[in-house]
Amino acid sequence: MEGERDEIKKGPWKAEEDEVLINHVNKYGPRDWSSIRSKGLLQRTGKSCRLRWVNKLRPNLKNGCKFSSEEERLVIELQAQFGNKWARIATYLPGRTDNDVKNFWSSRQKRLARILQTPPSSSPSSSQSHKNPGEVPFLHDFPTLEVPTFSASMEEDLSSKSSYFDNSEMIKLVGLPDMVEPNLPALETNLFQLQFNHADQKSPCMESQSQFPFPHLPQPQPALTLSPESQELVARLDDPNFFDVFGDRDVSQELGNGAQLPVEPTFFELESCKSCGKRKENPMTPDSFFDDFPTDMFDHMEPLPSPSEW
DNA sequence: AAGATATTCAACCGCAATCAA
DNA sequence: TTTGATTGCGGTTGAATATCT
């Protein structure tokens, strides 16, 4: 039985603990984390101390500040390039930690998964409204496929997301039964790249939104090629019927209000970070481009042909 | 107003790399 | 060279909060 003095404290940090940690860093610098406990300053592990410092106490952190559109774009591009190398990606985002990036990506993936998932027909009490009840369910009833061979970059991308999507989940999300490369994140990345390329060419809005200097990114790898099926899917972005793939749900509700067409760069409203902590009060700020489709763009869509005809 | 559901985010864990003795 | 300690990273969890019905 160890005395209370030797017990390791876990859980949320108190202000007093933060203070002790900050004092330690001021004295000795951000190192020797284990000595904090060995000196009896805190009952936290060195690991915990380091994490606290890196994620919350370090100066110049954008704590509580939602990712700007520029940051979102960067994360998406960098993730496509580096995979889930959050620490590396975070180095491109001043004031953001690997944990921030990781959390951003994780919640984003969950949201996408939810959006792309067809509501189970067995849940009529689902919170989704149904404008066209009984319409073609797009994303279910597909057989679970083995993950096929990908290009190198795609393999990495896919394997690195194993915790987010298992194979069958991935297939479901992509919803392309005979798609050779059922890689949603990669596909999404391509969609984004299309958008941003589009924006760069057509709109001055994006420029005006780049209000702070981000490092120049290495060129995205051309290995992110899509299968013909994927390319067709991407090409359908300009097709007003494209989002019929979401089936009969009232997607617009899920996608949020104030949305605009993705090809118009104005869908990214750069959120000010000056008053961090108010982020919830800016519903116009998108988390992803999916949030920025117009709420009524799904109102006049016709069902796509059955996926088997794609 | 209340319960259900979704989202966010802080913090933990395990593992690997690095360092120092 | 080995070994134990430390550090860093990515994945995961769960509580708090927000949103929806």
mmCIF file of C-alpha atoms (C1' of nucleotides) in Angstrom:
data_model
loop_
_atom_site.group_PDB
_atom_site.id
_atom_site.type_symbol
_atom_site.label_atom_id
_atom_site.label_comp_id
_atom_site.label_asym_id
_atom_site.label_seq_id
_atom_site.Cartn_x
_atom_site.Cartn_y
_atom_site.Cartn_z
ATOM 1 C CA MET A 1 0.000 0.000 0.000
ATOM 2 C CA GLU A 2 1.418 3.285 -1.058
ATOM 3 C CA GLY A 3 0.762 6.441 0.856
ATOM 4 C CA GLU A 4 -1.304 9.201 -0.599
ATOM 5 C CA ARG A 5 1.870 11.107 -1.345
ATOM 6 C CA ASP A 6 2.838 8.496 -3.883
ATOM 7 C CA GLU A 7 -0.474 8.337 -5.620
ATOM 8 C CA ILE A 8 -0.535 9.686 -9.081
ATOM 9 C CA LYS A 9 -3.150 12.285 -9.649
ATOM 10 C CA LYS A 10 -5.201 12.080 -12.789
ATOM 11 C CA GLY A 11 -8.066 13.963 -14.309
ATOM 12 C CA PRO A 12 -8.650 17.631 -14.912
ATOM 13 C CA TRP A 13 -6.004 20.065 -13.863
ATOM 14 C CA LYS A 14 -6.622 22.662 -11.219
ATOM 15 C CA ALA A 15 -5.455 26.224 -11.509
ATOM 16 C CA GLU A 16 -3.009 25.686 -8.659
ATOM 17 C CA GLU A 17 -1.444 22.780 -10.478
ATOM 18 C CA ASP A 18 -1.167 24.819 -13.615
ATOM 19 C CA GLU A 19 0.559 27.482 -11.637
ATOM 20 C CA VAL A 20 3.089 25.045 -10.249
ATOM 21 C CA LEU A 21 3.728 23.690 -13.693
ATOM 22 C CA ILE A 22 4.167 27.116 -15.181
ATOM 23 C CA ASN A 23 6.579 28.057 -12.439
ATOM 24 C CA HIS A 24 8.588 24.975 -13.112
ATOM 25 C CA VAL A 25 8.791 25.703 -16.794
ATOM 26 C CA ASN A 26 9.741 29.281 -16.112
ATOM 27 C CA LYS A 27 12.586 28.079 -13.955
ATOM 28 C CA TYR A 28 13.873 25.101 -15.856
ATOM 29 C CA GLY A 29 12.296 25.290 -19.224
ATOM 30 C CA PRO A 30 9.929 22.801 -20.803
ATOM 31 C CA ARG A 31 11.856 19.697 -19.826
ATOM 32 C CA ASP A 32 12.588 17.468 -16.876
ATOM 33 C CA TRP A 33 8.940 16.746 -16.550
ATOM 34 C CA SER A 34 9.498 13.795 -14.327
ATOM 35 C CA SER A 35 11.369 15.881 -11.814
ATOM 36 C CA ILE A 36 8.187 17.795 -11.083
ATOM 37 C CA ARG A 37 6.828 14.746 -9.389
ATOM 38 C CA SER A 38 10.091 13.556 -7.921
ATOM 39 C CA LYS A 39 10.475 16.939 -6.267
ATOM 40 C CA GLY A 40 7.024 16.591 -4.833
ATOM 41 C CA LEU A 41 5.717 19.635 -6.621
ATOM 42 C CA LEU A 42 2.860 17.805 -8.225
ATOM 43 C CA GLN A 43 1.446 14.326 -8.014
ATOM 44 C CA ARG A 44 1.295 14.148 -11.757
ATOM 45 C CA THR A 45 3.404 12.043 -14.003
ATOM 46 C CA GLY A 46 5.946 13.751 -16.148
ATOM 47 C CA LYS A 47 3.970 12.688 -19.097
ATOM 48 C CA SER A 48 0.884 14.358 -17.809
ATOM 49 C CA CYS A 49 2.801 17.535 -17.040
ATOM 50 C CA ARG A 50 4.284 17.684 -20.464
ATOM 51 C CA LEU A 51 0.939 17.122 -22.085
ATOM 52 C CA ARG A 52 -0.666 19.818 -20.017
ATOM 53 C CA TRP A 53 2.033 22.259 -20.933
ATOM 54 C CA VAL A 54 2.081 21.440 -24.589
ATOM 55 C CA ASN A 55 -1.658 21.406 -25.058
ATOM 56 C CA LYS A 56 -2.912 24.074 -22.721
ATOM 57 C CA LEU A 57 -0.319 26.179 -20.967
ATOM 58 C CA ARG A 58 2.187 26.846 -23.649
ATOM 59 C CA PRO A 59 2.164 30.468 -24.787
ATOM 60 C CA ASN A 60 0.539 31.559 -28.019
ATOM 61 C CA LEU A 61 -1.936 28.747 -28.172
ATOM 62 C CA LYS A 62 -5.239 29.350 -29.862
ATOM 63 C CA ASN A 63 -7.138 27.722 -27.085
ATOM 64 C CA GLY A 64 -10.853 27.547 -27.560
ATOM 65 C CA CYS A 65 -10.636 29.063 -30.980
ATOM 66 C CA LYS A 66 -12.297 27.210 -33.762
ATOM 67 C CA PHE A 67 -10.252 26.320 -36.794
ATOM 68 C CA SER A 68 -10.399 28.981 -39.430
ATOM 69 C CA SER A 69 -11.166 28.042 -42.975
ATOM 70 C CA GLU A 70 -7.548 28.475 -43.853
ATOM 71 C CA GLU A 71 -6.522 26.169 -41.085
ATOM 72 C CA GLU A 72 -9.099 23.644 -42.167
ATOM 73 C CA ARG A 73 -7.777 23.732 -45.661
ATOM 74 C CA LEU A 74 -4.257 23.278 -44.449
ATOM 75 C CA VAL A 75 -5.136 20.349 -42.278
ATOM 76 C CA ILE A 76 -6.956 18.659 -45.081
ATOM 77 C CA GLU A 77 -4.142 19.151 -47.510
ATOM 78 C CA LEU A 78 -1.477 18.177 -45.067
ATOM 79 C CA GLN A 79 -3.356 15.149 -43.893
ATOM 80 C CA ALA A 80 -3.639 14.008 -47.452
ATOM 81 C CA GLN A 81 0.054 14.444 -47.812
ATOM 82 C CA PHE A 82 1.436 13.246 -44.533
ATOM 83 C CA GLY A 83 -1.276 10.980 -43.239
ATOM 84 C CA ASN A 84 -2.134 11.125 -39.591
ATOM 85 C CA LYS A 85 1.066 12.830 -38.620
ATOM 86 C CA TRP A 86 -0.658 15.264 -36.364
ATOM 87 C CA ALA A 87 2.430 16.632 -34.728
ATOM 88 C CA ARG A 88 3.938 17.318 -38.092
ATOM 89 C CA ILE A 89 0.783 18.879 -39.389
ATOM 90 C CA ALA A 90 0.525 21.011 -36.286
ATOM 91 C CA THR A 91 3.871 22.576 -37.049
ATOM 92 C CA TYR A 92 2.229 24.221 -40.029
ATOM 93 C CA LEU A 93 -0.490 25.677 -37.851
ATOM 94 C CA PRO A 94 0.781 28.289 -35.442
ATOM 95 C CA GLY A 95 -0.928 28.074 -32.113
ATOM 96 C CA ARG A 96 -2.345 24.637 -32.746
ATOM 97 C CA THR A 97 -1.261 21.451 -31.082
ATOM 98 C CA ASP A 98 -1.214 17.976 -32.438
ATOM 99 C CA ASN A 99 -4.120 17.278 -30.151
ATOM 100 C CA ASP A 100 -6.074 20.135 -31.664
ATOM 101 C CA VAL A 101 -5.460 18.859 -35.140
ATOM 102 C CA LYS A 102 -6.277 15.338 -34.141
ATOM 103 C CA ASN A 103 -9.503 16.368 -32.495
ATOM 104 C CA PHE A 104 -10.452 18.506 -35.431
ATOM 105 C CA TRP A 105 -9.878 15.684 -37.828
ATOM 106 C CA SER A 106 -11.606 13.147 -35.692
ATOM 107 C CA SER A 107 -14.759 15.138 -35.220
ATOM 108 C CA ARG A 108 -14.720 16.034 -38.857
ATOM 109 C CA GLN A 109 -14.507 12.412 -39.859
ATOM 110 C CA LYS A 110 -17.341 11.530 -37.574
ATOM 111 C CA ARG A 111 -19.446 14.264 -38.999
ATOM 112 C CA LEU A 112 -18.733 13.204 -42.532
ATOM 113 C CA ALA A 113 -19.475 9.637 -41.667
ATOM 114 C CA ARG A 114 -22.765 10.621 -40.201
ATOM 115 C CA ILE A 115 -23.670 12.759 -43.170
ATOM 116 C CA LEU A 116 -22.775 10.110 -45.668
ATOM 117 C CA GLN A 117 -24.509 7.362 -43.826
ATOM 118 C CA THR A 118 -27.971 6.553 -44.990
ATOM 119 C CA PRO A 119 -30.388 6.631 -42.115
ATOM 120 C CA PRO A 120 -31.368 3.148 -41.104
ATOM 121 C CA SER A 121 -34.770 2.357 -42.488
ATOM 122 C CA SER A 122 -35.580 0.658 -39.239
ATOM 123 C CA SER A 123 -35.578 3.873 -37.340
ATOM 124 C CA PRO A 124 -38.627 5.793 -38.400
ATOM 125 C CA SER A 125 -38.360 7.841 -35.268
ATOM 126 C CA SER A 126 -35.025 9.034 -36.451
ATOM 127 C CA SER A 127 -34.362 12.655 -35.917
ATOM 128 C CA GLN A 128 -33.973 13.158 -39.630
ATOM 129 C CA SER A 129 -36.831 14.573 -41.526
ATOM 130 C CA HIS A 130 -37.865 12.711 -44.607
ATOM 131 C CA LYS A 131 -38.946 14.749 -47.523
ATOM 132 C CA ASN A 132 -39.215 11.817 -49.829
ATOM 133 C CA PRO A 133 -40.054 8.829 -47.752
ATOM 134 C CA GLY A 134 -39.203 5.556 -49.296
ATOM 135 C CA GLU A 135 -36.835 6.976 -51.790
ATOM 136 C CA VAL A 136 -33.847 5.043 -52.933
ATOM 137 C CA PRO A 137 -31.591 4.342 -50.039
ATOM 138 C CA PHE A 138 -28.205 4.962 -51.389
ATOM 139 C CA LEU A 139 -25.667 3.931 -48.909
ATOM 140 C CA HIS A 140 -26.839 0.748 -47.441
ATOM 141 C CA ASP A 141 -27.298 -2.770 -48.641
ATOM 142 C CA PHE A 142 -23.946 -2.859 -50.230
ATOM 143 C CA PRO A 143 -21.866 -5.904 -49.606
ATOM 144 C CA THR A 144 -18.882 -5.498 -47.447
ATOM 145 C CA LEU A 145 -15.893 -5.533 -49.688
ATOM 146 C CA GLU A 146 -12.348 -6.337 -48.979
ATOM 147 C CA VAL A 147 -10.186 -3.330 -49.163
ATOM 148 C CA PRO A 148 -8.522 -3.531 -52.508
ATOM 149 C CA THR A 149 -5.066 -2.516 -53.461
ATOM 150 C CA PHE A 150 -4.405 1.165 -53.399
ATOM 151 C CA SER A 151 -1.713 3.380 -54.590
ATOM 152 C CA ALA A 152 1.000 3.837 -52.042
ATOM 153 C CA SER A 153 -0.319 7.092 -50.770
ATOM 154 C CA MET A 154 -3.785 5.748 -50.528
ATOM 155 C CA GLU A 155 -2.670 2.726 -48.662
ATOM 156 C CA GLU A 156 -1.012 4.878 -46.145
ATOM 157 C CA ASP A 157 -3.983 7.090 -45.959
ATOM 158 C CA LEU A 158 -6.326 4.251 -45.461
ATOM 159 C CA SER A 159 -4.281 2.355 -42.969
ATOM 160 C CA SER A 160 -3.710 5.435 -40.996
ATOM 161 C CA LYS A 161 -7.419 5.795 -40.550
ATOM 162 C CA SER A 162 -8.108 2.347 -39.401
ATOM 163 C CA SER A 163 -9.350 3.663 -36.142
ATOM 164 C CA TYR A 164 -11.915 5.791 -37.820
ATOM 165 C CA PHE A 165 -13.256 3.457 -40.397
ATOM 166 C CA ASP A 166 -13.065 -0.207 -40.686
ATOM 167 C CA ASN A 167 -13.298 -1.634 -44.128
ATOM 168 C CA SER A 168 -16.991 -2.153 -44.265
ATOM 169 C CA GLU A 169 -17.582 1.207 -42.765
ATOM 170 C CA MET A 170 -15.436 2.767 -45.408
ATOM 171 C CA ILE A 171 -17.361 1.079 -48.143
ATOM 172 C CA LYS A 172 -20.594 2.202 -46.641
ATOM 173 C CA LEU A 173 -19.410 5.733 -46.373
ATOM 174 C CA VAL A 174 -18.216 5.915 -49.887
ATOM 175 C CA GLY A 175 -21.203 4.076 -51.124
ATOM 176 C CA LEU A 176 -19.707 2.901 -54.342
ATOM 177 C CA PRO A 177 -20.105 -0.815 -54.599
ATOM 178 C CA ASP A 178 -17.729 -1.308 -57.427
ATOM 179 C CA MET A 179 -15.444 1.503 -56.708
ATOM 180 C CA VAL A 180 -11.899 0.365 -56.943
ATOM 181 C CA GLU A 181 -10.579 2.759 -54.380
ATOM 182 C CA PRO A 182 -13.093 3.208 -51.655
ATOM 183 C CA ASN A 183 -11.134 5.783 -49.837
ATOM 184 C CA LEU A 184 -13.384 8.429 -48.477
ATOM 185 C CA PRO A 185 -10.751 10.662 -46.982
ATOM 186 C CA ALA A 186 -8.764 10.669 -50.159
ATOM 187 C CA LEU A 187 -11.861 11.311 -52.155
ATOM 188 C CA GLU A 188 -12.829 14.090 -49.877
ATOM 189 C CA THR A 189 -9.398 15.523 -50.178
ATOM 190 C CA ASN A 190 -9.758 15.579 -53.896
ATOM 191 C CA LEU A 191 -13.075 17.258 -53.612
ATOM 192 C CA PHE A 192 -11.458 19.885 -51.499
ATOM 193 C CA GLN A 193 -8.600 20.340 -53.814
ATOM 194 C CA LEU A 194 -10.994 20.806 -56.617
ATOM 195 C CA GLN A 195 -12.821 23.412 -54.685
ATOM 196 C CA PHE A 196 -9.800 25.298 -53.655
ATOM 197 C CA ASN A 197 -8.208 25.162 -57.032
ATOM 198 C CA HIS A 198 -11.450 26.407 -58.367
ATOM 199 C CA ALA A 199 -11.507 29.145 -55.847
ATOM 200 C CA ASP A 200 -7.966 30.154 -56.499
ATOM 201 C CA GLN A 201 -8.685 30.560 -60.132
ATOM 202 C CA LYS A 202 -11.978 32.273 -59.919
ATOM 203 C CA SER A 203 -12.381 34.172 -56.790
ATOM 204 C CA PRO A 204 -10.575 36.961 -55.087
ATOM 205 C CA CYS A 205 -12.488 36.153 -51.969
ATOM 206 C CA MET A 206 -10.143 33.457 -50.928
ATOM 207 C CA GLU A 207 -7.200 35.747 -51.161
ATOM 208 C CA SER A 208 -8.811 38.274 -48.995
ATOM 209 C CA GLN A 209 -9.434 35.610 -46.460
ATOM 210 C CA SER A 210 -5.854 34.589 -46.168
ATOM 211 C CA GLN A 211 -5.157 37.134 -43.573
ATOM 212 C CA PHE A 212 -2.226 35.530 -41.924
ATOM 213 C CA PRO A 213 0.773 33.946 -43.479
ATOM 214 C CA PHE A 214 0.754 30.241 -43.637
ATOM 215 C CA PRO A 215 3.791 28.371 -44.686
ATOM 216 C CA HIS A 216 3.931 27.392 -48.271
ATOM 217 C CA LEU A 217 2.892 23.825 -48.547
ATOM 218 C CA PRO A 218 4.762 21.223 -50.401
ATOM 219 C CA GLN A 219 2.912 20.294 -53.515
ATOM 220 C CA PRO A 220 0.319 17.633 -52.916
ATOM 221 C CA GLN A 221 1.349 14.344 -54.264
ATOM 222 C CA PRO A 222 -0.099 13.433 -57.595
ATOM 223 C CA ALA A 223 -0.473 9.921 -56.289
ATOM 224 C CA LEU A 224 -3.868 10.940 -55.055
ATOM 225 C CA THR A 225 -5.385 9.839 -58.265
ATOM 226 C CA LEU A 226 -8.896 8.642 -58.276
ATOM 227 C CA SER A 227 -10.363 5.682 -59.880
ATOM 228 C CA PRO A 228 -12.545 6.436 -62.864
ATOM 229 C CA GLU A 229 -15.519 5.927 -60.645
ATOM 230 C CA SER A 230 -14.193 8.384 -58.167
ATOM 231 C CA GLN A 231 -13.413 10.857 -60.868
ATOM 232 C CA GLU A 232 -16.922 10.606 -62.067
ATOM 233 C CA LEU A 233 -18.118 11.197 -58.589
ATOM 234 C CA VAL A 234 -15.973 14.248 -58.333
ATOM 235 C CA ALA A 235 -17.182 15.432 -61.671
ATOM 236 C CA ARG A 236 -20.693 15.185 -60.378
ATOM 237 C CA LEU A 237 -20.015 17.905 -57.912
ATOM 238 C CA ASP A 238 -21.237 20.346 -60.450
ATOM 239 C CA ASP A 239 -24.260 18.255 -61.017
ATOM 240 C CA PRO A 240 -27.172 19.623 -59.046
ATOM 241 C CA ASN A 241 -28.333 16.083 -58.557
ATOM 242 C CA PHE A 242 -25.123 15.007 -57.056
ATOM 243 C CA PHE A 243 -26.217 15.037 -53.510
ATOM 244 C CA ASP A 244 -29.016 12.675 -54.139
ATOM 245 C CA VAL A 245 -26.483 10.209 -52.964
ATOM 246 C CA PHE A 246 -27.536 11.196 -49.516
ATOM 247 C CA GLY A 247 -30.825 9.547 -50.080
ATOM 248 C CA ASP A 248 -34.060 10.828 -48.715
ATOM 249 C CA ARG A 249 -32.814 12.662 -45.725
ATOM 250 C CA ASP A 250 -33.166 16.296 -45.267
ATOM 251 C CA VAL A 251 -29.501 16.764 -45.619
ATOM 252 C CA SER A 252 -29.768 20.477 -45.611
ATOM 253 C CA GLN A 253 -30.707 20.341 -42.017
ATOM 254 C CA GLU A 254 -27.635 18.411 -41.206
ATOM 255 C CA LEU A 255 -25.452 20.573 -43.260
ATOM 256 C CA GLY A 256 -26.291 23.678 -41.412
ATOM 257 C CA ASN A 257 -27.701 26.983 -42.351
ATOM 258 C CA GLY A 258 -26.164 29.736 -44.314
ATOM 259 C CA ALA A 259 -24.490 27.372 -46.642
ATOM 260 C CA GLN A 260 -23.378 28.196 -50.099
ATOM 261 C CA LEU A 261 -22.283 26.239 -53.048
ATOM 262 C CA PRO A 262 -18.865 24.746 -52.543
ATOM 263 C CA VAL A 263 -17.537 26.066 -55.792
ATOM 264 C CA GLU A 264 -18.022 29.523 -54.474
ATOM 265 C CA PRO A 265 -15.190 30.281 -52.136
ATOM 266 C CA THR A 266 -17.286 32.594 -50.088
ATOM 267 C CA PHE A 267 -18.508 29.587 -48.248
ATOM 268 C CA PHE A 268 -15.522 30.029 -46.051
ATOM 269 C CA GLU A 269 -16.073 32.826 -43.700
ATOM 270 C CA LEU A 270 -12.877 33.520 -41.912
ATOM 271 C CA GLU A 271 -13.656 33.555 -38.285
ATOM 272 C CA SER A 272 -11.941 36.032 -36.116
ATOM 273 C CA CYS A 273 -9.873 34.528 -33.382
ATOM 274 C CA LYS A 274 -9.565 37.680 -31.413
ATOM 275 C CA SER A 275 -12.297 36.807 -29.034
ATOM 276 C CA CYS A 276 -11.657 33.159 -28.547
ATOM 277 C CA GLY A 277 -14.255 31.516 -26.449
ATOM 278 C CA LYS A 278 -17.113 32.929 -28.429
ATOM 279 C CA ARG A 279 -16.766 30.446 -31.155
ATOM 280 C CA LYS A 280 -20.091 28.806 -30.583
ATOM 281 C CA GLU A 281 -21.791 32.040 -31.362
ATOM 282 C CA ASN A 282 -20.745 32.048 -34.947
ATOM 283 C CA PRO A 283 -22.838 29.442 -36.650
ATOM 284 C CA MET A 284 -21.827 30.814 -39.999
ATOM 285 C CA THR A 285 -18.362 29.499 -39.639
ATOM 286 C CA PRO A 286 -18.112 26.171 -41.393
ATOM 287 C CA ASP A 287 -16.315 23.204 -40.081
ATOM 288 C CA SER A 288 -16.160 21.626 -43.424
ATOM 289 C CA PHE A 289 -17.360 22.277 -46.853
ATOM 290 C CA PHE A 290 -20.288 20.009 -46.221
ATOM 291 C CA ASP A 291 -21.555 22.570 -43.817
ATOM 292 C CA ASP A 292 -21.648 25.112 -46.520
ATOM 293 C CA PHE A 293 -24.028 23.805 -49.016
ATOM 294 C CA PRO A 294 -27.132 25.858 -49.311
ATOM 295 C CA THR A 295 -29.904 24.599 -47.201
ATOM 296 C CA ASP A 296 -32.253 24.411 -50.098
ATOM 297 C CA MET A 297 -29.975 22.876 -52.628
ATOM 298 C CA PHE A 298 -31.373 19.467 -51.843
ATOM 299 C CA ASP A 299 -34.944 20.455 -52.274
ATOM 300 C CA HIS A 300 -35.108 19.988 -55.969
ATOM 301 C CA MET A 301 -32.974 16.986 -56.494
ATOM 302 C CA GLU A 302 -33.868 13.907 -58.316
ATOM 303 C CA PRO A 303 -32.704 10.501 -57.337
ATOM 304 C CA LEU A 304 -29.635 9.200 -59.005
ATOM 305 C CA PRO A 305 -29.751 5.981 -60.851
ATOM 306 C CA SER A 306 -29.104 2.954 -58.786
ATOM 307 C CA PRO A 307 -25.482 2.661 -57.795
ATOM 308 C CA SER A 308 -25.144 -0.459 -59.843
ATOM 309 C CA GLU A 309 -25.686 1.642 -62.919
ATOM 310 C CA TRP A 310 -22.812 3.950 -62.075
ATOM 311 C "C1'" DA B 1 -38.935 21.680 -20.455
ATOM 312 C "C1'" DA B 2 -36.887 17.419 -20.778
ATOM 313 C "C1'" DG B 3 -34.737 13.707 -22.745
ATOM 314 C "C1'" DA B 4 -31.970 12.055 -26.590
ATOM 315 C "C1'" DT B 5 -28.327 12.650 -29.516
ATOM 316 C "C1'" DA B 6 -24.277 14.836 -31.353
ATOM 317 C "C1'" DT B 7 -20.082 17.397 -30.730
ATOM 318 C "C1'" DT B 8 -16.076 19.067 -28.554
ATOM 319 C "C1'" DC B 9 -12.024 18.643 -26.163
ATOM 320 C "C1'" DA B 10 -8.982 17.476 -22.257
ATOM 321 C "C1'" DA B 11 -6.552 13.847 -20.759
ATOM 322 C "C1'" DC B 12 -5.267 9.084 -20.606
ATOM 323 C "C1'" DC B 13 -2.840 4.944 -22.557
ATOM 324 C "C1'" DG B 14 0.434 2.248 -25.136
ATOM 325 C "C1'" DC B 15 4.169 2.201 -28.045
ATOM 326 C "C1'" DA B 16 8.345 3.761 -30.225
ATOM 327 C "C1'" DA B 17 12.273 6.696 -30.447
ATOM 328 C "C1'" DT B 18 15.819 8.907 -28.073
ATOM 329 C "C1'" DC B 19 18.988 9.697 -24.461
ATOM 330 C "C1'" DA B 20 22.132 8.820 -20.796
ATOM 331 C "C1'" DA B 21 24.548 5.965 -17.644
ATOM 332 C "C1'" DT C 1 26.175 -2.723 -26.158
ATOM 333 C "C1'" DT C 2 22.634 -2.833 -22.955
ATOM 334 C "C1'" DT C 3 19.201 -1.068 -20.228
ATOM 335 C "C1'" DG C 4 16.251 1.947 -17.896
ATOM 336 C "C1'" DA C 5 14.338 6.583 -17.997
ATOM 337 C "C1'" DT C 6 12.412 10.153 -20.549
ATOM 338 C "C1'" DT C 7 10.098 12.192 -24.290
ATOM 339 C "C1'" DG C 8 7.028 12.400 -28.175
ATOM 340 C "C1'" DC C 9 3.348 10.709 -30.825
ATOM 341 C "C1'" DG C 10 -1.034 8.727 -32.313
ATOM 342 C "C1'" DG C 11 -5.242 6.490 -30.847
ATOM 343 C "C1'" DT C 12 -8.906 6.410 -27.695
ATOM 344 C "C1'" DT C 13 -12.038 7.621 -24.034
ATOM 345 C "C1'" DG C 14 -15.357 9.967 -21.424
ATOM 346 C "C1'" DA C 15 -17.204 14.132 -19.317
ATOM 347 C "C1'" DA C 16 -19.103 18.476 -20.427
ATOM 348 C "C1'" DT C 17 -21.610 21.067 -23.502
ATOM 349 C "C1'" DA C 18 -24.521 22.033 -27.424
ATOM 350 C "C1'" DT C 19 -28.201 20.945 -30.351
ATOM 351 C "C1'" DC C 20 -32.220 18.676 -31.684
ATOM 352 C "C1'" DT C 21 -36.866 16.699 -31.160
#
